[in-house]
Amino acid sequence: MPSTVAFVARVDHASDEEAWLSALRAAMPEETILPFHAMSAEERNAAKLAIVANPDPADIKALPNLEWIHSLWAGVERLVAELPQPAPPIARLIDPELSRVMAEAVLAWSYYLQRDMPFYRHSQEQKEWAPRPYRQPGEMTVGILGLGVLGQAAADRLTAAGFGVKGWSRSQKEIAGVETFSGEDGLFDMLASSDIVVCLLPLTAETRGLISATRLFRMKKGAALINFGRGPVIVEADLLAALDSGYLSHCVLDVFDKEPLPQSSSFWSHPKVTVLPHISGPTTQQSAASVVSANVERWRKDGKLPTTVDLGRGY
Ligand SMILES: NC(=O)c1ccc[n+]([C@@H]2O[C@H](COP(=O)([O-])OP(=O)(O)OC[C@H]3O[C@@H](n4cnc5c(N)ncnc54)[C@H](OP(=O)(O)O)[C@@H]3O)[C@@H](O)[C@H]2O)c1
Protein backbone atom coordinates (compact mmCIF):
# COMPACT_ATOMS: atom_id res chain seq x y z
CA MET A 1 0.00 0.00 0.00
CA PRO A 2 1.75 3.24 -1.10
CA SER A 3 2.17 5.89 1.61
CA THR A 4 -0.33 8.72 1.80
CA VAL A 5 0.79 11.89 0.00
CA ALA A 6 0.59 14.98 2.19
CA PHE A 7 -0.78 18.19 0.72
CA VAL A 8 0.58 21.11 2.72
CA ALA A 9 -0.59 24.59 1.84
CA ARG A 10 -1.19 27.98 3.35
CA VAL A 11 -3.97 29.26 1.13
CA ASP A 12 -6.23 32.29 1.49
CA HIS A 13 -9.49 30.37 1.16
CA ALA A 14 -10.59 26.81 1.93
CA SER A 15 -11.92 26.67 -1.65
CA ASP A 16 -8.33 27.13 -2.96
CA GLU A 17 -7.27 24.04 -1.01
CA GLU A 18 -10.27 22.11 -2.34
CA ALA A 19 -9.49 23.17 -5.92
CA TRP A 20 -5.86 22.04 -5.62
CA LEU A 21 -6.85 18.76 -4.01
CA SER A 22 -9.39 17.96 -6.68
CA ALA A 23 -6.93 18.82 -9.51
CA LEU A 24 -4.22 16.64 -7.92
CA ARG A 25 -6.59 13.76 -7.17
CA ALA A 26 -7.97 13.87 -10.71
CA ALA A 27 -4.43 13.70 -12.12
CA MET A 28 -3.36 10.90 -9.71
CA PRO A 29 -6.45 8.80 -8.95
CA GLU A 30 -4.24 5.93 -7.74
CA GLU A 31 -2.70 8.09 -4.96
CA THR A 32 -4.23 8.91 -1.58
CA ILE A 33 -3.69 12.64 -1.13
CA LEU A 34 -4.72 14.21 2.14
CA PRO A 35 -4.41 17.76 3.42
CA PHE A 36 -1.97 17.93 6.32
CA HIS A 37 -4.69 18.89 8.81
CA ALA A 38 -6.70 15.77 7.96
CA MET A 39 -3.81 13.31 8.39
CA SER A 40 -3.53 11.04 11.40
CA ALA A 41 -0.29 10.89 13.41
CA GLU A 42 0.45 7.55 11.73
CA GLU A 43 -0.12 8.93 8.25
CA ARG A 44 2.11 11.92 8.99
CA ASN A 45 4.84 9.63 10.20
CA ALA A 46 4.60 7.39 7.15
CA ALA A 47 4.38 10.15 4.52
CA LYS A 48 7.31 10.10 2.07
CA LEU A 49 6.13 12.89 -0.21
CA ALA A 50 4.59 16.29 0.44
CA ILE A 51 3.09 18.37 -2.34
CA VAL A 52 3.28 21.96 -1.14
CA ALA A 53 2.02 25.43 -1.90
CA ASN A 54 3.51 27.98 0.46
CA PRO A 55 3.53 25.50 3.38
CA ASP A 56 3.81 26.33 7.05
CA PRO A 57 7.36 25.11 7.93
CA ALA A 58 6.00 23.69 11.21
CA ASP A 59 3.74 21.36 9.19
CA ILE A 60 6.71 20.12 7.15
CA LYS A 61 8.59 19.51 10.40
CA ALA A 62 5.70 17.34 11.53
CA LEU A 63 6.30 15.01 8.55
CA PRO A 64 9.58 13.49 9.78
CA ASN A 65 10.09 10.83 7.08
CA LEU A 66 9.69 12.82 3.88
CA GLU A 67 11.90 11.62 1.04
CA TRP A 68 11.11 14.67 -1.06
CA ILE A 69 8.90 17.71 -1.47
CA HIS A 70 7.17 18.78 -4.69
CA SER A 71 6.39 22.49 -4.86
CA LEU A 72 3.46 23.72 -6.90
CA TRP A 73 5.28 27.00 -7.57
CA ALA A 74 8.18 27.65 -9.94
CA GLY A 75 9.88 30.10 -7.54
CA VAL A 76 11.03 28.42 -4.34
CA GLU A 77 13.02 31.09 -2.48
CA ARG A 78 10.53 31.31 0.38
CA LEU A 79 10.37 27.54 0.74
CA VAL A 80 14.17 27.25 0.71
CA ALA A 81 14.52 30.05 3.29
CA GLU A 82 11.81 28.77 5.63
CA LEU A 83 12.29 25.00 5.61
CA PRO A 84 13.84 23.46 8.70
CA GLN A 85 17.34 22.16 7.85
CA PRO A 86 18.37 19.60 6.79
CA ALA A 87 15.52 19.70 4.30
CA PRO A 88 14.52 16.84 1.99
CA PRO A 89 15.16 17.40 -1.75
CA ILE A 90 12.75 19.89 -3.30
CA ALA A 91 11.38 19.61 -6.83
CA ARG A 92 9.93 22.86 -8.13
CA LEU A 93 7.25 23.21 -10.78
CA ILE A 94 8.63 23.07 -14.31
CA ASP A 95 5.49 23.29 -16.40
CA PRO A 96 5.50 23.88 -20.18
CA GLU A 97 2.15 25.69 -19.84
CA LEU A 98 3.65 28.11 -17.28
CA SER A 99 6.61 28.70 -19.62
CA ARG A 100 4.23 29.41 -22.48
CA VAL A 101 2.16 31.83 -20.42
CA MET A 102 5.23 33.65 -19.11
CA ALA A 103 6.77 33.88 -22.59
CA GLU A 104 3.46 35.29 -23.83
CA ALA A 105 3.57 37.93 -21.07
CA VAL A 106 7.16 38.87 -21.94
CA LEU A 107 6.18 39.26 -25.59
CA ALA A 108 3.00 41.20 -24.76
CA TRP A 109 4.77 43.72 -22.54
CA SER A 110 7.72 44.01 -24.94
CA TYR A 111 5.18 44.95 -27.64
CA TYR A 112 3.61 47.40 -25.16
CA LEU A 113 6.96 49.16 -24.91
CA GLN A 114 7.92 48.76 -28.58
CA ARG A 115 4.59 50.33 -29.64
CA ASP A 116 5.08 53.25 -27.18
CA MET A 117 1.90 52.48 -25.24
CA PRO A 118 3.02 54.30 -22.05
CA PHE A 119 3.63 57.43 -24.19
CA TYR A 120 0.21 57.19 -25.88
CA ARG A 121 -1.51 56.60 -22.54
CA HIS A 122 0.03 59.85 -21.36
CA SER A 123 -0.90 61.64 -24.63
CA GLN A 124 -4.50 60.56 -24.21
CA GLU A 125 -4.61 61.84 -20.64
CA GLN A 126 -3.31 65.19 -21.99
CA LYS A 127 -5.70 65.06 -25.01
CA GLU A 128 -2.64 65.37 -27.26
CA TRP A 129 -2.55 63.97 -30.82
CA ALA A 130 1.13 63.05 -30.93
CA PRO A 131 2.12 60.26 -33.32
CA ARG A 132 5.61 58.79 -32.95
CA PRO A 133 7.65 57.06 -35.67
CA TYR A 134 7.06 53.31 -35.80
CA ARG A 135 9.96 51.09 -34.70
CA GLN A 136 10.13 47.53 -35.97
CA PRO A 137 10.82 44.77 -33.41
CA GLY A 138 14.06 44.10 -35.31
CA GLU A 139 15.27 47.61 -34.47
CA MET A 140 15.04 46.79 -30.78
CA THR A 141 17.05 44.52 -28.52
CA VAL A 142 15.52 42.77 -25.53
CA GLY A 143 18.04 41.62 -22.92
CA ILE A 144 16.87 38.84 -20.63
CA LEU A 145 18.34 38.45 -17.14
CA GLY A 146 18.11 34.71 -16.40
CA LEU A 147 18.16 32.10 -19.15
CA GLY A 148 16.49 29.28 -17.25
CA VAL A 149 13.28 27.52 -18.16
CA LEU A 150 11.28 30.77 -18.34
CA GLY A 151 14.04 32.98 -19.75
CA GLN A 152 14.68 30.57 -22.63
CA ALA A 153 10.96 30.25 -23.41
CA ALA A 154 10.74 34.06 -23.50
CA ALA A 155 13.85 34.27 -25.70
CA ASP A 156 12.28 31.84 -28.22
CA ARG A 157 9.05 33.82 -28.38
CA LEU A 158 10.84 37.17 -28.77
CA THR A 159 13.17 35.82 -31.45
CA ALA A 160 10.20 34.43 -33.39
CA ALA A 161 8.56 37.88 -33.19
CA GLY A 162 11.64 39.46 -34.74
CA PHE A 163 13.19 41.20 -31.73
CA GLY A 164 16.94 41.16 -31.28
CA VAL A 165 17.50 39.00 -28.19
CA LYS A 166 20.35 38.86 -25.68
CA GLY A 167 20.50 36.94 -22.46
CA TRP A 168 22.58 36.74 -19.28
CA SER A 169 22.94 33.81 -16.91
CA ARG A 170 25.27 32.44 -14.26
CA SER A 171 26.75 29.81 -16.54
CA GLN A 172 27.55 30.71 -20.15
CA LYS A 173 24.92 29.36 -22.55
CA GLU A 174 24.68 28.71 -26.29
CA ILE A 175 21.21 29.38 -27.64
CA ALA A 176 20.52 29.69 -31.35
CA GLY A 177 19.58 33.25 -32.29
CA VAL A 178 20.43 34.68 -28.87
CA GLU A 179 23.60 36.57 -27.96
CA THR A 180 24.51 35.21 -24.56
CA PHE A 181 26.50 36.68 -21.68
CA SER A 182 27.66 35.66 -18.22
CA GLY A 183 29.73 37.18 -15.42
CA GLU A 184 29.92 40.78 -14.22
CA ASP A 185 31.38 42.17 -17.47
CA GLY A 186 28.80 40.24 -19.47
CA LEU A 187 26.04 41.80 -17.38
CA PHE A 188 27.28 45.32 -18.07
CA ASP A 189 27.68 44.57 -21.80
CA MET A 190 24.15 43.23 -22.04
CA LEU A 191 22.60 46.08 -20.04
CA ALA A 192 24.41 48.68 -22.14
CA SER A 193 23.12 47.24 -25.40
CA SER A 194 19.46 46.45 -24.61
CA ASP A 195 16.45 48.69 -25.26
CA ILE A 196 14.28 46.57 -22.97
CA VAL A 197 15.68 44.54 -20.07
CA VAL A 198 13.50 41.69 -18.78
CA CYS A 199 14.28 40.22 -15.37
CA LEU A 200 13.52 36.52 -15.00
CA LEU A 201 16.03 35.77 -12.26
CA PRO A 202 15.22 33.77 -9.14
CA LEU A 203 15.70 35.47 -5.78
CA THR A 204 18.87 34.16 -4.13
CA ALA A 205 21.59 35.56 -1.87
CA GLU A 206 23.45 36.58 -5.05
CA THR A 207 20.57 38.16 -6.95
CA ARG A 208 19.01 40.11 -4.06
CA GLY A 209 19.64 43.78 -4.82
CA LEU A 210 21.60 42.89 -7.97
CA ILE A 211 19.87 45.54 -10.07
CA SER A 212 20.97 48.58 -8.08
CA ALA A 213 21.89 52.10 -9.24
CA THR A 214 25.29 50.89 -10.54
CA ARG A 215 23.56 48.54 -12.95
CA LEU A 216 20.49 50.65 -13.74
CA PHE A 217 22.67 53.55 -14.85
CA ARG A 218 24.67 51.19 -17.08
CA MET A 219 21.54 50.50 -19.09
CA LYS A 220 21.01 52.46 -22.30
CA LYS A 221 19.63 55.94 -21.65
CA GLY A 222 15.90 55.81 -22.41
CA ALA A 223 15.73 52.01 -22.03
CA ALA A 224 12.86 50.27 -20.25
CA LEU A 225 12.75 47.51 -17.66
CA ILE A 226 10.33 44.65 -17.08
CA ASN A 227 10.49 42.68 -13.82
CA PHE A 228 8.66 39.33 -13.92
CA GLY A 229 11.17 37.54 -11.63
CA ARG A 230 11.13 38.63 -7.99
CA GLY A 231 10.81 42.15 -6.54
CA PRO A 232 13.91 42.26 -4.30
CA VAL A 233 16.24 41.57 -7.25
CA ILE A 234 15.77 45.26 -8.11
CA VAL A 235 16.48 48.00 -5.56
CA GLU A 236 13.16 49.85 -5.62
CA ALA A 237 14.56 53.22 -4.44
CA ASP A 238 17.30 53.10 -7.10
CA LEU A 239 14.76 52.26 -9.78
CA LEU A 240 12.61 55.23 -8.78
CA ALA A 241 15.70 57.46 -8.94
CA ALA A 242 16.55 56.16 -12.43
CA LEU A 243 12.99 56.87 -13.61
CA ASP A 244 12.66 60.26 -11.90
CA SER A 245 15.97 61.49 -13.32
CA GLY A 246 14.67 60.67 -16.83
CA TYR A 247 17.42 58.09 -17.33
CA LEU A 248 15.02 55.16 -17.82
CA SER A 249 11.86 55.65 -19.86
CA HIS A 250 9.47 53.16 -18.24
CA CYS A 251 9.19 50.00 -16.20
CA VAL A 252 6.62 47.23 -16.02
CA LEU A 253 6.61 45.66 -12.57
CA ASP A 254 4.74 42.47 -11.73
CA VAL A 255 6.69 41.66 -8.55
CA PHE A 256 7.62 43.83 -5.59
CA ASP A 257 9.49 43.85 -2.28
CA LYS A 258 6.12 43.67 -0.52
CA GLU A 259 3.06 42.05 -2.08
CA PRO A 260 0.32 43.13 -2.32
CA LEU A 261 2.00 46.44 -3.16
CA PRO A 262 1.28 48.77 -0.20
CA GLN A 263 -1.08 51.71 -0.81
CA SER A 264 1.79 54.03 0.20
CA SER A 265 4.06 52.89 -2.66
CA SER A 266 4.99 55.64 -5.13
CA PHE A 267 4.86 53.04 -7.91
CA TRP A 268 1.03 53.14 -7.94
CA SER A 269 0.77 56.63 -9.36
CA HIS A 270 4.14 56.99 -11.05
CA PRO A 271 3.65 57.98 -14.72
CA LYS A 272 6.61 55.85 -15.79
CA VAL A 273 5.54 52.70 -13.97
CA THR A 274 3.04 50.04 -15.00
CA VAL A 275 1.98 48.05 -11.93
CA LEU A 276 0.76 44.47 -12.36
CA PRO A 277 -0.49 42.31 -9.46
CA HIS A 278 1.88 39.32 -9.87
CA ILE A 279 0.00 37.91 -12.85
CA SER A 280 2.67 37.42 -15.50
CA GLY A 281 3.05 33.68 -14.94
CA PRO A 282 0.10 32.23 -13.03
CA THR A 283 0.10 28.52 -12.22
CA THR A 284 -2.61 26.59 -14.04
CA GLN A 285 -3.87 23.94 -11.62
CA GLN A 286 -4.67 21.25 -14.22
CA SER A 287 -1.34 21.48 -16.02
CA ALA A 288 0.62 21.76 -12.75
CA ALA A 289 -1.20 18.69 -11.42
CA SER A 290 -0.35 16.68 -14.52
CA VAL A 291 3.34 17.67 -14.27
CA VAL A 292 3.38 16.62 -10.60
CA SER A 293 1.55 13.42 -11.47
CA ALA A 294 4.18 12.41 -14.06
CA ASN A 295 6.96 13.08 -11.53
CA VAL A 296 5.21 11.09 -8.80
CA GLU A 297 4.52 8.19 -11.16
CA ARG A 298 8.23 7.99 -12.12
CA TRP A 299 9.25 8.07 -8.46
CA ARG A 300 6.81 5.33 -7.51
CA LYS A 301 8.06 3.22 -10.45
CA ASP A 302 11.82 3.50 -10.15
CA GLY A 303 12.55 5.78 -7.19
CA LYS A 304 13.93 8.56 -9.45
CA LEU A 305 13.29 12.17 -8.45
CA PRO A 306 12.94 14.98 -10.98
CA THR A 307 15.69 17.64 -10.98
CA THR A 308 15.73 19.14 -7.52
CA VAL A 309 16.65 22.58 -6.23
CA ASP A 310 20.32 23.16 -5.43
CA LEU A 311 19.98 24.41 -1.86
CA GLY A 312 23.52 25.86 -1.93
CA ARG A 313 22.75 28.07 -4.96
CA GLY A 314 19.23 28.74 -3.73
CA TYR A 315 17.42 27.87 -6.99
N1 LIG B 1 5.94 36.75 -11.82
C1 LIG B 1 5.48 35.51 -11.90
O1 LIG B 1 4.27 35.29 -12.03
C2 LIG B 1 6.46 34.36 -11.85
C3 LIG B 1 6.00 33.08 -12.19
C4 LIG B 1 6.91 32.03 -12.17
C5 LIG B 1 8.23 32.25 -11.84
N2 LIG B 1 8.65 33.51 -11.53
C6 LIG B 1 10.05 33.77 -11.19
O2 LIG B 1 10.88 33.45 -12.30
C7 LIG B 1 12.09 32.90 -11.78
C8 LIG B 1 12.83 32.15 -12.87
O3 LIG B 1 12.16 30.92 -13.16
P1 LIG B 1 12.85 29.77 -14.03
O4 LIG B 1 11.94 28.62 -14.03
O5 LIG B 1 13.30 30.32 -15.35
O6 LIG B 1 14.15 29.47 -13.14
P2 LIG B 1 15.45 28.63 -13.53
O7 LIG B 1 15.13 27.65 -14.61
O8 LIG B 1 16.03 28.14 -12.26
O9 LIG B 1 16.43 29.72 -14.19
C9 LIG B 1 17.06 30.71 -13.44
C10 LIG B 1 18.04 31.43 -14.35
O10 LIG B 1 18.64 32.50 -13.60
C11 LIG B 1 20.06 32.38 -13.70
N3 LIG B 1 20.72 32.85 -12.48
C12 LIG B 1 20.47 32.47 -11.20
N4 LIG B 1 21.30 33.10 -10.36
C13 LIG B 1 22.09 33.89 -11.13
C14 LIG B 1 23.15 34.77 -10.85
N5 LIG B 1 23.58 35.00 -9.59
N6 LIG B 1 23.74 35.42 -11.88
C15 LIG B 1 23.32 35.20 -13.16
N7 LIG B 1 22.32 34.37 -13.49
C16 LIG B 1 21.71 33.72 -12.48
C17 LIG B 1 20.33 30.90 -13.92
O11 LIG B 1 21.61 30.72 -14.48
P3 LIG B 1 22.14 29.24 -14.87
O12 LIG B 1 21.33 28.87 -16.09
O13 LIG B 1 23.57 29.41 -15.17
O14 LIG B 1 21.84 28.36 -13.70
C18 LIG B 1 19.18 30.54 -14.85
O15 LIG B 1 19.51 30.86 -16.19
C19 LIG B 1 11.61 32.04 -10.61
O16 LIG B 1 12.65 31.79 -9.70
C20 LIG B 1 10.52 32.90 -10.01
O17 LIG B 1 11.09 33.73 -9.03
C21 LIG B 1 7.78 34.56 -11.53
XYZ file of N, CA, C and O in Angstrom, residues 209-217 233-235 238-239:
56
model
N 19.048 42.443 -4.669
C 19.643 43.781 -4.818
C 20.611 43.896 -5.984
O 21.319 44.901 -6.111
N 20.644 42.890 -6.849
C 21.597 42.893 -7.975
C 21.401 44.122 -8.876
O 22.357 44.757 -9.302
N 20.128 44.430 -9.158
C 19.872 45.543 -10.074
C 19.726 46.812 -9.232
O 18.638 47.280 -8.906
N 20.890 47.357 -8.893
C 20.975 48.577 -8.085
C 21.370 49.721 -9.013
O 21.515 49.522 -10.227
N 21.578 50.909 -8.424
C 21.893 52.098 -9.237
C 23.059 51.833 -10.190
O 23.007 52.201 -11.371
N 24.106 51.155 -9.700
C 25.288 50.894 -10.542
C 24.889 50.219 -11.855
O 25.434 50.516 -12.904
N 23.959 49.258 -11.741
C 23.560 48.536 -12.948
C 22.503 49.307 -13.738
O 22.539 49.326 -14.959
N 21.566 49.928 -13.025
C 20.492 50.649 -13.735
C 21.070 51.758 -14.611
O 20.626 51.967 -15.738
N 22.085 52.445 -14.083
C 22.665 53.550 -14.854
C 23.688 53.061 -15.880
O 24.301 53.861 -16.566
N 15.063 41.589 -6.370
C 16.243 41.569 -7.253
C 16.580 43.006 -7.677
O 17.741 43.344 -7.912
N 15.563 43.860 -7.714
C 15.769 45.257 -8.111
C 15.639 46.135 -6.865
O 14.720 45.954 -6.064
N 16.554 47.080 -6.703
C 16.480 47.996 -5.556
C 15.444 49.071 -5.910
O 15.674 49.901 -6.798
N 16.387 52.771 -5.985
C 17.302 53.098 -7.095
C 16.541 53.141 -8.417
O 16.825 53.968 -9.292
N 15.564 52.265 -8.553
C 14.762 52.258 -9.780
C 13.962 53.555 -9.885
O 13.917 54.190 -10.948
